[in-house]
mmCIF file of C-alpha atoms and ligand atoms in Angstrom:
data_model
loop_
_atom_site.group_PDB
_atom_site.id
_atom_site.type_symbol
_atom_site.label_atom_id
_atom_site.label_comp_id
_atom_site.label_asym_id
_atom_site.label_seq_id
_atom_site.Cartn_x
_atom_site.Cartn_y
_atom_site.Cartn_z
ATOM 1 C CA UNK A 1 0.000 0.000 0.000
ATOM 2 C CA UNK A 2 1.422 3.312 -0.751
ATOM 3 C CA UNK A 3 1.237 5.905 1.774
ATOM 4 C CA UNK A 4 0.658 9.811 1.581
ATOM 5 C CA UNK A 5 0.757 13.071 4.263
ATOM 6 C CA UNK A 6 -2.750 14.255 4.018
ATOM 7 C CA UNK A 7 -1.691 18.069 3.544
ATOM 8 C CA UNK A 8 -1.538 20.281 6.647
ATOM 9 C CA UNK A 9 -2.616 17.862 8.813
ATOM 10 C CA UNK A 10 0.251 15.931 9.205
ATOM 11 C CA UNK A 11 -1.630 12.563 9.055
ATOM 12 C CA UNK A 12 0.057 9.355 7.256
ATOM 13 C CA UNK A 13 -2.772 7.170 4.942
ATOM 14 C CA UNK A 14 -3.043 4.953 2.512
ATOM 15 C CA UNK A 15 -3.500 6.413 -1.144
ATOM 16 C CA UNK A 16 -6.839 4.084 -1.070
ATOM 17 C CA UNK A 17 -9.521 4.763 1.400
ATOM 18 C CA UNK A 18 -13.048 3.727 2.609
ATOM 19 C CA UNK A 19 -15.946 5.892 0.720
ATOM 20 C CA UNK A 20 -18.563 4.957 3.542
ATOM 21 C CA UNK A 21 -21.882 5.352 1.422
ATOM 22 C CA UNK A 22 -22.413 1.978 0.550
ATOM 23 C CA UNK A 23 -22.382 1.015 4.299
ATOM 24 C CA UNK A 24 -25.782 1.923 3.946
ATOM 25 C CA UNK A 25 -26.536 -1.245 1.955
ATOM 26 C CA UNK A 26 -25.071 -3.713 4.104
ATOM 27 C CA UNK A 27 -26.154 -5.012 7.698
ATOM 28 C CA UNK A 28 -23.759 -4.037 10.712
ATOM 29 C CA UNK A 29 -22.496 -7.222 11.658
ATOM 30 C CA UNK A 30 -21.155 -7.191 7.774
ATOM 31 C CA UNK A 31 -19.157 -4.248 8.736
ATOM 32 C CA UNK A 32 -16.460 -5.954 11.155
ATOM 33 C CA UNK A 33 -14.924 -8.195 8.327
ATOM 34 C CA UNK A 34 -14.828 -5.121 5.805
ATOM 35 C CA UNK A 35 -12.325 -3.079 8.551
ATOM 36 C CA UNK A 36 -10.650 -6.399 9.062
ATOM 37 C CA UNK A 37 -9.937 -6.815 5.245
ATOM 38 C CA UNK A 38 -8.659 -3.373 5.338
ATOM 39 C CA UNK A 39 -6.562 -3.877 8.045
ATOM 40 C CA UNK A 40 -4.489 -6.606 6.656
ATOM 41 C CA UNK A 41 -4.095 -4.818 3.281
ATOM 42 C CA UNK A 42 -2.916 -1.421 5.149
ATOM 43 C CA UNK A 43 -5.612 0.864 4.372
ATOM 44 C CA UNK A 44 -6.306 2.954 7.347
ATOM 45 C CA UNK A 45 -8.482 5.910 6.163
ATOM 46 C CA UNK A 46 -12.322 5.544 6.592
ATOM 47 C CA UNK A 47 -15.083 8.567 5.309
ATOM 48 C CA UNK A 48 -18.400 8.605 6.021
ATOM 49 C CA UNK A 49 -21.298 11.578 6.783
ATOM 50 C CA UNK A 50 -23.987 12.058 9.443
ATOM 51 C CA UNK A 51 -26.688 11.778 5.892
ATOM 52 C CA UNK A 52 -25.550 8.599 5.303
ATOM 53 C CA UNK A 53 -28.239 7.338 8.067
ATOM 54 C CA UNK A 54 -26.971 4.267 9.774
ATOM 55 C CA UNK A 55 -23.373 4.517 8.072
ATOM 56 C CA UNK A 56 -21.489 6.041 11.069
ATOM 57 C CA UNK A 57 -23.365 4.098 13.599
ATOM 58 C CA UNK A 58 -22.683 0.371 11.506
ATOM 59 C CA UNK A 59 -18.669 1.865 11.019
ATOM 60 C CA UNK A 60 -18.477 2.791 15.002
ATOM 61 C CA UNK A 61 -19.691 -0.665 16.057
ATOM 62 C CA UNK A 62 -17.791 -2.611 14.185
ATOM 63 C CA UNK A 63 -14.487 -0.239 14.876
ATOM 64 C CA UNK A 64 -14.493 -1.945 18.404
ATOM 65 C CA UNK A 65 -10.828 -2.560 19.159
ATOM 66 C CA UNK A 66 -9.567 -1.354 15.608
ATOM 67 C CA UNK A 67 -9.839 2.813 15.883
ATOM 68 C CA UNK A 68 -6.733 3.525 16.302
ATOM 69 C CA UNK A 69 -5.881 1.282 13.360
ATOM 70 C CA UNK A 70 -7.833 4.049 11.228
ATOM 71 C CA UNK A 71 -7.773 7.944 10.244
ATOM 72 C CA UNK A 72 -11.747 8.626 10.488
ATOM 73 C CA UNK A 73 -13.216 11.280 8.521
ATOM 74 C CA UNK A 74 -17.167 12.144 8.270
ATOM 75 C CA UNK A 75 -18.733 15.797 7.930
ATOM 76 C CA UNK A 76 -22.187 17.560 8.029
ATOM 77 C CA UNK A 77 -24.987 19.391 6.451
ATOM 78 C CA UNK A 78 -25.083 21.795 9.243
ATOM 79 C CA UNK A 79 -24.568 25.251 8.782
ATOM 80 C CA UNK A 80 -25.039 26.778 12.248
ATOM 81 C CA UNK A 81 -22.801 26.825 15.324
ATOM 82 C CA UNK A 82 -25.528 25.427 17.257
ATOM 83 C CA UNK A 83 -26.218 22.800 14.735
ATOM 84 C CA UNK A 84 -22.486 22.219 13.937
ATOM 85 C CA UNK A 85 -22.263 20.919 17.315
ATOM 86 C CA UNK A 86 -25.060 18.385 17.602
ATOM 87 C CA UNK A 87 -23.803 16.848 15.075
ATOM 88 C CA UNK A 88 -20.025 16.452 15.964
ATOM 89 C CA UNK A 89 -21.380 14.847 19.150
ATOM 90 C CA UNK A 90 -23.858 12.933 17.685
ATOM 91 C CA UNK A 91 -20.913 11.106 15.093
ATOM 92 C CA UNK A 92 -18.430 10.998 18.160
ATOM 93 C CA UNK A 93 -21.395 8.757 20.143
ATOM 94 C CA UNK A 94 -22.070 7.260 16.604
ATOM 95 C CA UNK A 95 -18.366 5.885 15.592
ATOM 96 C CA UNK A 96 -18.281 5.479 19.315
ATOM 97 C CA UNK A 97 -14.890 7.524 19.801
ATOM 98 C CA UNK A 98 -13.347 10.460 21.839
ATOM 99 C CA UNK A 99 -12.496 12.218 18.791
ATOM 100 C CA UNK A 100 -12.389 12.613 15.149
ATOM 101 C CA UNK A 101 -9.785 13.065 12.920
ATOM 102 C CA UNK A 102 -11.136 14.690 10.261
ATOM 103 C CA UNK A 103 -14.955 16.851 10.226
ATOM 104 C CA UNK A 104 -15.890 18.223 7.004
ATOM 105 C CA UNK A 105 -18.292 20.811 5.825
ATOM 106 C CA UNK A 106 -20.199 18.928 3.813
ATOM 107 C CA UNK A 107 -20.638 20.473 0.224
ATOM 108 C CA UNK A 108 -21.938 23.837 0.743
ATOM 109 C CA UNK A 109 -22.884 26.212 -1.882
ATOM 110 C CA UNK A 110 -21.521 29.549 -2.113
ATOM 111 C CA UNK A 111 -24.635 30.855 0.239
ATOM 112 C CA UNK A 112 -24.154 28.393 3.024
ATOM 113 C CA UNK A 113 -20.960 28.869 2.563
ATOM 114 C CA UNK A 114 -21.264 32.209 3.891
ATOM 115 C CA UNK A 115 -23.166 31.152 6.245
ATOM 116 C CA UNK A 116 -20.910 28.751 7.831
ATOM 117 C CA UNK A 117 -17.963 31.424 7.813
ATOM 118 C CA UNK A 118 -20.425 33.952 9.763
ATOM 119 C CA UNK A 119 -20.409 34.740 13.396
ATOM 120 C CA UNK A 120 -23.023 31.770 14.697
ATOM 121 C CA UNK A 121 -21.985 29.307 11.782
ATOM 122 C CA UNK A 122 -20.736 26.229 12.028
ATOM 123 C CA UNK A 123 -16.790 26.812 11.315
ATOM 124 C CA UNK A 124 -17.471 28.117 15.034
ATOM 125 C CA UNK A 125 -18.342 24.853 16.014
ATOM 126 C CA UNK A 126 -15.710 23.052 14.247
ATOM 127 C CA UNK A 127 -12.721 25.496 15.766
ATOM 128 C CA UNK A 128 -14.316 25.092 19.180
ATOM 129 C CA UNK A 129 -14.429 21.226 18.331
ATOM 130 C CA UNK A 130 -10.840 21.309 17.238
ATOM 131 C CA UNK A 131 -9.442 23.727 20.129
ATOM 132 C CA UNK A 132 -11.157 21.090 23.004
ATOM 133 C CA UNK A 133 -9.881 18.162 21.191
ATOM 134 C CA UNK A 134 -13.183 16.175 19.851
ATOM 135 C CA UNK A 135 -12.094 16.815 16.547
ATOM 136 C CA UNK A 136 -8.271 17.458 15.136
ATOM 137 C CA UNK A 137 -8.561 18.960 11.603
ATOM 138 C CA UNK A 138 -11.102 20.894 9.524
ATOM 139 C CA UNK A 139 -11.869 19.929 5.908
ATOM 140 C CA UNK A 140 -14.759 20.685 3.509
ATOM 141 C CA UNK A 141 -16.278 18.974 0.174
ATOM 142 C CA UNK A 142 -18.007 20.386 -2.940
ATOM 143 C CA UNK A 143 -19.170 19.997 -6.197
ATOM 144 C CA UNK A 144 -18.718 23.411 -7.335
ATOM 145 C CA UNK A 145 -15.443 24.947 -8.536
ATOM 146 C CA UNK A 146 -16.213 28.437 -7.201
ATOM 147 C CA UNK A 147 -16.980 26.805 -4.001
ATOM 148 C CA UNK A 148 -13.759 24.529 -3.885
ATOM 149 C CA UNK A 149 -11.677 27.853 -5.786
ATOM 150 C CA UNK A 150 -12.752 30.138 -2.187
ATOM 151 C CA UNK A 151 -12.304 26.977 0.177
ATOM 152 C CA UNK A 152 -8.326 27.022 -1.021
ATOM 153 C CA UNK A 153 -8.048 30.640 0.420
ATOM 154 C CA UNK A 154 -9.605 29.315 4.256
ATOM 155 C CA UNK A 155 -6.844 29.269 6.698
ATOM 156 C CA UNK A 156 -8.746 26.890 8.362
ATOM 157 C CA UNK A 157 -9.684 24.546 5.829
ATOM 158 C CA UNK A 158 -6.604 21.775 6.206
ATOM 159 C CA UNK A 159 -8.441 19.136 3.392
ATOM 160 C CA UNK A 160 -10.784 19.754 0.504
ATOM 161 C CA UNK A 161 -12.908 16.759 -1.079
ATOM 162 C CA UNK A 162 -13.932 17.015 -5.059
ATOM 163 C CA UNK A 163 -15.071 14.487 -7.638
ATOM 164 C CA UNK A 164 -11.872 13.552 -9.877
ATOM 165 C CA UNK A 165 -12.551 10.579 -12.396
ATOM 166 C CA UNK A 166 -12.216 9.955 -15.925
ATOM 167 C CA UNK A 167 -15.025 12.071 -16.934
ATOM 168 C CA UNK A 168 -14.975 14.490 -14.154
ATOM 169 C CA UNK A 169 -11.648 16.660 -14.153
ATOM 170 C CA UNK A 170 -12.944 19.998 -14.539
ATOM 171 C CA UNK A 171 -11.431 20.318 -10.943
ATOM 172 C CA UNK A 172 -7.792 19.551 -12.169
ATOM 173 C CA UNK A 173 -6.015 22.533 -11.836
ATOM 174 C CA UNK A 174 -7.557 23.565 -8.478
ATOM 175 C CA UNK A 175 -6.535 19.845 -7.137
ATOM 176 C CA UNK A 176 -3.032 21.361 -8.174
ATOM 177 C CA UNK A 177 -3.411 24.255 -6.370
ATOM 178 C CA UNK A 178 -3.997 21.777 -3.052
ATOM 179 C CA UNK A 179 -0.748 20.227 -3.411
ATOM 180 C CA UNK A 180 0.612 23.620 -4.112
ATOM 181 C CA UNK A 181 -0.939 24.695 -0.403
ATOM 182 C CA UNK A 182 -0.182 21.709 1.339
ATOM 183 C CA UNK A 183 -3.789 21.227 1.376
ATOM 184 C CA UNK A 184 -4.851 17.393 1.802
ATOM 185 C CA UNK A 185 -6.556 16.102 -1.653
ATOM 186 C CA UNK A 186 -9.360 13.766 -1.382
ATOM 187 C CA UNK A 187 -10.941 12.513 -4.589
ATOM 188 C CA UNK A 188 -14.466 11.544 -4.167
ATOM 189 C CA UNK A 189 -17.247 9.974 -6.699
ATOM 190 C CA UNK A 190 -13.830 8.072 -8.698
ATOM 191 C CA UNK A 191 -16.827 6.293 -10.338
ATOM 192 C CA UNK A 192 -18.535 9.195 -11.341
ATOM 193 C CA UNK A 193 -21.369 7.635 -8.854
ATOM 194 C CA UNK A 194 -21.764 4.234 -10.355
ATOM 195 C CA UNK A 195 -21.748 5.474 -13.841
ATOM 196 C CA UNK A 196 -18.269 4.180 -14.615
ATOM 197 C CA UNK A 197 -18.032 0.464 -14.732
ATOM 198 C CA UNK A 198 -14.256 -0.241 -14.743
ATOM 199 C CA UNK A 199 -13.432 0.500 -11.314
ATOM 200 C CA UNK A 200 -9.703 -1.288 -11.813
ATOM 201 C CA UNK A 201 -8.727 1.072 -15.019
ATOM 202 C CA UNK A 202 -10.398 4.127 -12.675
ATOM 203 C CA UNK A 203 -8.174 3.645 -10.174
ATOM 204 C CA UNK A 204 -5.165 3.677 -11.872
ATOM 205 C CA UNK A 205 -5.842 6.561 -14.114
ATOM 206 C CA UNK A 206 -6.489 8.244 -10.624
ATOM 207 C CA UNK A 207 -3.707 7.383 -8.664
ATOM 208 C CA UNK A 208 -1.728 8.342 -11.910
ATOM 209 C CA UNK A 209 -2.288 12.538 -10.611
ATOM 210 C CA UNK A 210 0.180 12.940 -7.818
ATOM 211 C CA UNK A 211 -2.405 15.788 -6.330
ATOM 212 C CA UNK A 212 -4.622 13.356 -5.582
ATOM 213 C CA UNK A 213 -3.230 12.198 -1.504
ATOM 214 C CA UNK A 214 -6.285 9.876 -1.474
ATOM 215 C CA UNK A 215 -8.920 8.150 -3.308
ATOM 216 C CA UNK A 216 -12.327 7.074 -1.639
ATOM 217 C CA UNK A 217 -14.018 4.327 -3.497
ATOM 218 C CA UNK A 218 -17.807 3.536 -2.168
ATOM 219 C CA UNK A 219 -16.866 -0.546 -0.878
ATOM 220 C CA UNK A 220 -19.246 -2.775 1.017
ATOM 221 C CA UNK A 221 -18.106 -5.948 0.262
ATOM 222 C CA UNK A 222 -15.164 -8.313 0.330
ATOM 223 C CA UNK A 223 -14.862 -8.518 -3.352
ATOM 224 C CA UNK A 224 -15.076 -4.446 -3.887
ATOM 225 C CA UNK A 225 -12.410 -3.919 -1.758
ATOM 226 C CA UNK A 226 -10.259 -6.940 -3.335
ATOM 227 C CA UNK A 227 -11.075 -5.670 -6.824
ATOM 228 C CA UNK A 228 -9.934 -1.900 -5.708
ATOM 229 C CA UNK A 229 -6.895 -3.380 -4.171
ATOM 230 C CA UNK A 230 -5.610 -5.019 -6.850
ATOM 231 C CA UNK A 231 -6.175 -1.686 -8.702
ATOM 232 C CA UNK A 232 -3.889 0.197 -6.737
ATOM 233 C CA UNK A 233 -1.241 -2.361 -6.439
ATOM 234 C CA UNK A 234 -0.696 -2.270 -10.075
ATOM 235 C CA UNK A 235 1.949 0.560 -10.920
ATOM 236 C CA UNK A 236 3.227 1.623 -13.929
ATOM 237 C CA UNK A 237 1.803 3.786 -16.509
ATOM 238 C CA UNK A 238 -1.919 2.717 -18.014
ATOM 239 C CA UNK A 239 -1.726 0.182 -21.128
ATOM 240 C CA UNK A 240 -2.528 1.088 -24.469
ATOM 241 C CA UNK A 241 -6.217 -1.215 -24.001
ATOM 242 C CA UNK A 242 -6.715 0.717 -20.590
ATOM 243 C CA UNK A 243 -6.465 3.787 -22.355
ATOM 244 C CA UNK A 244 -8.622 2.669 -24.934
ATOM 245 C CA UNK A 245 -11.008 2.017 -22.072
ATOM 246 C CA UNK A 246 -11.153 5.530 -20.714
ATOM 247 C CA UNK A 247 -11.345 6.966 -24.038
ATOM 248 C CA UNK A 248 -14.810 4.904 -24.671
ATOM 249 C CA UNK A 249 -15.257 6.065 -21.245
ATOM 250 C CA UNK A 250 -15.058 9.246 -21.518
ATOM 251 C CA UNK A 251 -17.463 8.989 -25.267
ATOM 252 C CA UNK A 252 -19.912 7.147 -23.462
ATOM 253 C CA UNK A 253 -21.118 9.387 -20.820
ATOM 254 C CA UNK A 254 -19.672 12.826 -22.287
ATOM 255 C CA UNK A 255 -23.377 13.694 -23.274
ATOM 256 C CA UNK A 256 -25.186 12.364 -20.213
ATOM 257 C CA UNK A 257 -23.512 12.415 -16.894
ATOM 258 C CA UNK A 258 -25.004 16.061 -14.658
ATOM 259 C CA UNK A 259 -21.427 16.759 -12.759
ATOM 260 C CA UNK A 260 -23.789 18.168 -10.144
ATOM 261 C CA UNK A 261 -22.401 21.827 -10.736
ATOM 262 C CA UNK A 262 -25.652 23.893 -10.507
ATOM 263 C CA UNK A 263 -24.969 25.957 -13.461
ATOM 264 C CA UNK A 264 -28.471 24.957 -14.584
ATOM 265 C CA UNK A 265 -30.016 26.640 -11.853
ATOM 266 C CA UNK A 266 -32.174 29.068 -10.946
ATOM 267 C CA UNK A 267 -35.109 26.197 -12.738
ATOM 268 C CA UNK A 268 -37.828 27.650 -13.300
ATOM 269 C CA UNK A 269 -40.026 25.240 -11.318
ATOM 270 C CA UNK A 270 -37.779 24.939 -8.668
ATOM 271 C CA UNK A 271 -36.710 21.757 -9.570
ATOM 272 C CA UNK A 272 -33.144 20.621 -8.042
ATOM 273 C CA UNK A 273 -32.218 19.097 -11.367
ATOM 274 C CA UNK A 274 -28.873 17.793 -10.098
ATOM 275 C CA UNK A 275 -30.529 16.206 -6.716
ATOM 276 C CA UNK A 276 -33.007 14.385 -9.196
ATOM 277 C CA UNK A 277 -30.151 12.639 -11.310
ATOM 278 C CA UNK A 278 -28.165 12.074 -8.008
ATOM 279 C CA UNK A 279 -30.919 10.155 -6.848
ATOM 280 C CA UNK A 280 -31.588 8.209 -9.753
ATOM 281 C CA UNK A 281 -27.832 7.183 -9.830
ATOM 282 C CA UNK A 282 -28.305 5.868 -6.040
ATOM 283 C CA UNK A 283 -31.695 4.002 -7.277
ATOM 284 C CA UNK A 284 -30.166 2.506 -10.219
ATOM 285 C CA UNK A 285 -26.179 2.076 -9.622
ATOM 286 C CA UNK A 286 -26.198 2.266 -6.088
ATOM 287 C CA UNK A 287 -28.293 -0.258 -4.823
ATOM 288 C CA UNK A 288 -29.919 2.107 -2.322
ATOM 289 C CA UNK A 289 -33.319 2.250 -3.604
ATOM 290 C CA UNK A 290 -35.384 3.036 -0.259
ATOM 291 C CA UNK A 291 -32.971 5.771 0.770
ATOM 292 C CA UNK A 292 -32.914 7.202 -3.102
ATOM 293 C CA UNK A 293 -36.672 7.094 -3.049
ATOM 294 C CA UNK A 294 -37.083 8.762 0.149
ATOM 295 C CA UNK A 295 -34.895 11.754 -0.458
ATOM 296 C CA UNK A 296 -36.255 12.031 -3.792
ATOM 297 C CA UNK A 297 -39.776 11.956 -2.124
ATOM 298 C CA UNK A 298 -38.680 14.397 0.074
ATOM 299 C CA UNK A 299 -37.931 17.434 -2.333
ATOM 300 C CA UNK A 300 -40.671 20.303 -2.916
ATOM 301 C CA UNK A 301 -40.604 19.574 -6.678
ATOM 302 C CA UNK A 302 -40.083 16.176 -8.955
ATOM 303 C CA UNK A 303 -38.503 16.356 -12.497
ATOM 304 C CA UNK A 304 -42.487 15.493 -13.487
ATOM 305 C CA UNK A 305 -42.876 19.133 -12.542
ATOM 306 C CA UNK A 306 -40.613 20.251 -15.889
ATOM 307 C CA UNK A 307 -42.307 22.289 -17.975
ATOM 308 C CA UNK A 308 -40.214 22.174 -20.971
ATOM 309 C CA UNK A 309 -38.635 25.432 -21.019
ATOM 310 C CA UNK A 310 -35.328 24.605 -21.777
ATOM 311 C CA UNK A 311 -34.013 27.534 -19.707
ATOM 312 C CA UNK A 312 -31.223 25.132 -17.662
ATOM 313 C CA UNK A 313 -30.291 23.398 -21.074
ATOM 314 C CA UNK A 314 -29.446 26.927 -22.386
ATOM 315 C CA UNK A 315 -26.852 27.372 -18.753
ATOM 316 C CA UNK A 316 -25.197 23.528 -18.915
ATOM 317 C CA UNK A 317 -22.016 23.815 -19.720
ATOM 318 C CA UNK A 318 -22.091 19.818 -20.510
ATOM 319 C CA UNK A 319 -24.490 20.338 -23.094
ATOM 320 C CA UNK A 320 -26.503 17.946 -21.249
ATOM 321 C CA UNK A 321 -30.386 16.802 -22.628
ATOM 322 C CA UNK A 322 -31.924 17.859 -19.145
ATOM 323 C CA UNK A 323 -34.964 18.085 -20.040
ATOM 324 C CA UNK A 324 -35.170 14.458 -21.793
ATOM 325 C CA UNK A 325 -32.659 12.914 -18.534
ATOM 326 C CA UNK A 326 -36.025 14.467 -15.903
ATOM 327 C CA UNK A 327 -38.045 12.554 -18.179
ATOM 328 C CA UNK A 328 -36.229 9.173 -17.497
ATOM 329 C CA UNK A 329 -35.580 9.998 -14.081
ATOM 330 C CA UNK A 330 -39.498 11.186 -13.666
ATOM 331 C CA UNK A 331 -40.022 7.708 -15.508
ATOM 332 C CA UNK A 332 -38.220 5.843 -12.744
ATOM 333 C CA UNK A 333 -39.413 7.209 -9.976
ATOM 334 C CA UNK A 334 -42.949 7.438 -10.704
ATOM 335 C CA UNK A 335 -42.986 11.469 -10.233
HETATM 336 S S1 SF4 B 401 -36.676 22.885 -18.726
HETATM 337 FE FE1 SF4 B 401 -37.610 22.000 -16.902
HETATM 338 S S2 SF4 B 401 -35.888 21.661 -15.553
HETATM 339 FE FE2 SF4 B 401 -35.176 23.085 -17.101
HETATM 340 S S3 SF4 B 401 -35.505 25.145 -16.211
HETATM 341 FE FE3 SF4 B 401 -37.323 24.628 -17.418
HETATM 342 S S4 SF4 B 401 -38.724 23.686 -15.946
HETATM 343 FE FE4 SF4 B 401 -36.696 23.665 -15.010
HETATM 344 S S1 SF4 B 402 -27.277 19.465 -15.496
HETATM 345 FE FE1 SF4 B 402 -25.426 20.424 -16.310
HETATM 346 S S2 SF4 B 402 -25.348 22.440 -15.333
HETATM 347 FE FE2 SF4 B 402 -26.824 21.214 -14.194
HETATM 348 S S3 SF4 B 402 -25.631 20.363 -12.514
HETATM 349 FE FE3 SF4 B 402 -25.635 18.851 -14.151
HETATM 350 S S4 SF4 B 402 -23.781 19.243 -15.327
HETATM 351 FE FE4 SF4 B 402 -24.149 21.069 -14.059
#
């Protein structure tokens, strides 16, 4: 296993780490051989978030006796002080530890952003977490470049999370900047959300940037993690027929894969046209079709509420069909 310094905060893991959505899909007691599996091959970095409902609670149970084998990262939705700090102790009681090495702001737009950074808003919390010891390093995700682009420029911010795969590297440069900063990389979503089938040839096109300190992989099973493995153990520079693979890649979802950058937006229905194909990817890749439905549910509008206008289509920067992708995600969830 090859090792990396996760930026400013000093910590030593393993270049492959635990993406800790899929936890969701497995029972708890399946948990315990996972971390064992893990242990033996030398990977010792673990994320996971309070939405990933029973996620932290399944990882801190079956952590008994092995946290201080592992680097454990999760973040939150909050954006108060107040709220901030629920949560933190709410994932300390879930993973069933004294502290946490890593809590992230969990992709906040621009707004919230603000928000966080105001007097009463959650970096608060986190700095207060961080100065009594229940957490020891600060770190935030996105999906949006402006939102990663001001996140390098926060002195506290020590990590920043971003989706990097074969057909996501609009990020590329600002990953740079990271390494530039000594901030700790962490590439999320390496396949694309499901989309990408070839999780082996993903993995080494990956761990082929040197910006990237670490790449989290959703893995619930024995086989997922032994497949990933064997990924990363391969070195060398990618094969002329893995290349070929990420070129048909790349062809195959260039016209239909939503990067989840909000350009689209304002819709004029309302509709939060990324959160509709996010879900559909859970429903249809993920194997999480009770959570993907109930989130999905949960939103004030449905992509059955398009009305055609083509307004988003016009502000994509993918080109992407929305309109006709709401109508097969409207299709598969019924609304
Ligand atoms: S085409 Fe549909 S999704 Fe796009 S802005 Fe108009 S109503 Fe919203
Ligand atoms: S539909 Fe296009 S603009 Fe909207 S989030 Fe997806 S990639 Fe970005």
């Amino acid at each position: 296993m090859d090792y990396r310094i996760l930026g400013k905060t000093g910590l030593r893991i393993s270049r492959l780490g635990l993406g800790g959505i899929p936890i969701q899909r497995i029972t708890a007691p399946e948990v315990r051989p996972l971390l064992e599996q893990m242990v033996a091959a030398g990977i010792n970095y673990i994320d996971t978030a309070r939405g990933y409902t029973v996620s932290e609670e399944y990882l801190g149970t079956a952590l008994e006796g092995l946290r201080d084998r592992f680097v454990l990262a999760t973040k939150s939705m909050s954006r108060t002080a107040e709220a901030m700090a629920a949560d933190i102790g709410i994932s300390l009681k879930n993973l069933r530890t004294d502290h946490i090495d890593l809590y992230q702001i969990h992709n906040p737009s621009m707004a919230e952003l603000d928000q966080v950074l105001a007097p009463g808003g959650a970096m608060e919390a986190l700095e207060a977490a961080r100065q009594s010891g229940q957490i020891d390093h600060i770190g935030l995700t996105a999906h949006s470049l402006e939102v990663f682009q001001r996140a390098l420029e926060l002195p506290q911010v020590e990590t920043i999370m971003f989706p990097f795969n074969i057909v996501e590297d609009q990020g590329l440069a600002l990953i740079r900047e990271c390494e530039k900063k000594n901030i700790g990389f962490i590439d999320m979503k390496p396949l694309a959300g499901g989309a990408i089938e070839n999780a082996a040839v993903v993995l080494r096109y990956i761990l082929q940037e040197p910006a990237v300190t670490v790449v989290i992989p959703g893995m619930a099973t024995p086989t997922e993690l032994a497949q990933n493995l064997a990924a990363c153990e391969q070195t060398g520079p990618l094969t002329q027929q893995e290349q070929a693979v990420v070129a048909q890649v790349k062809k195959d979802l260039a016209g239909n894969f939503c990067r989840r950058c909000n350009y689209c937006q304002p819709c004029t229905k309302g509709i939060n046209i990324s959160g509709c194909f996010l879900f559909e990817g859970y429903l249809t890749r993920y194997g999480l079709e009770e959570w993907a439905r109930g989130r999905y549910e949960a939103m004030p509008t449905h992509a059955s509420d398009c009305v055609d206008c083509g307004l988003c289509e016009s502000r994509c920067p993918y080109q992407l069909p929305i309109r006709q992708m709401l109508k097969t995600t409207a299709q598969k969830f019924g609304m």
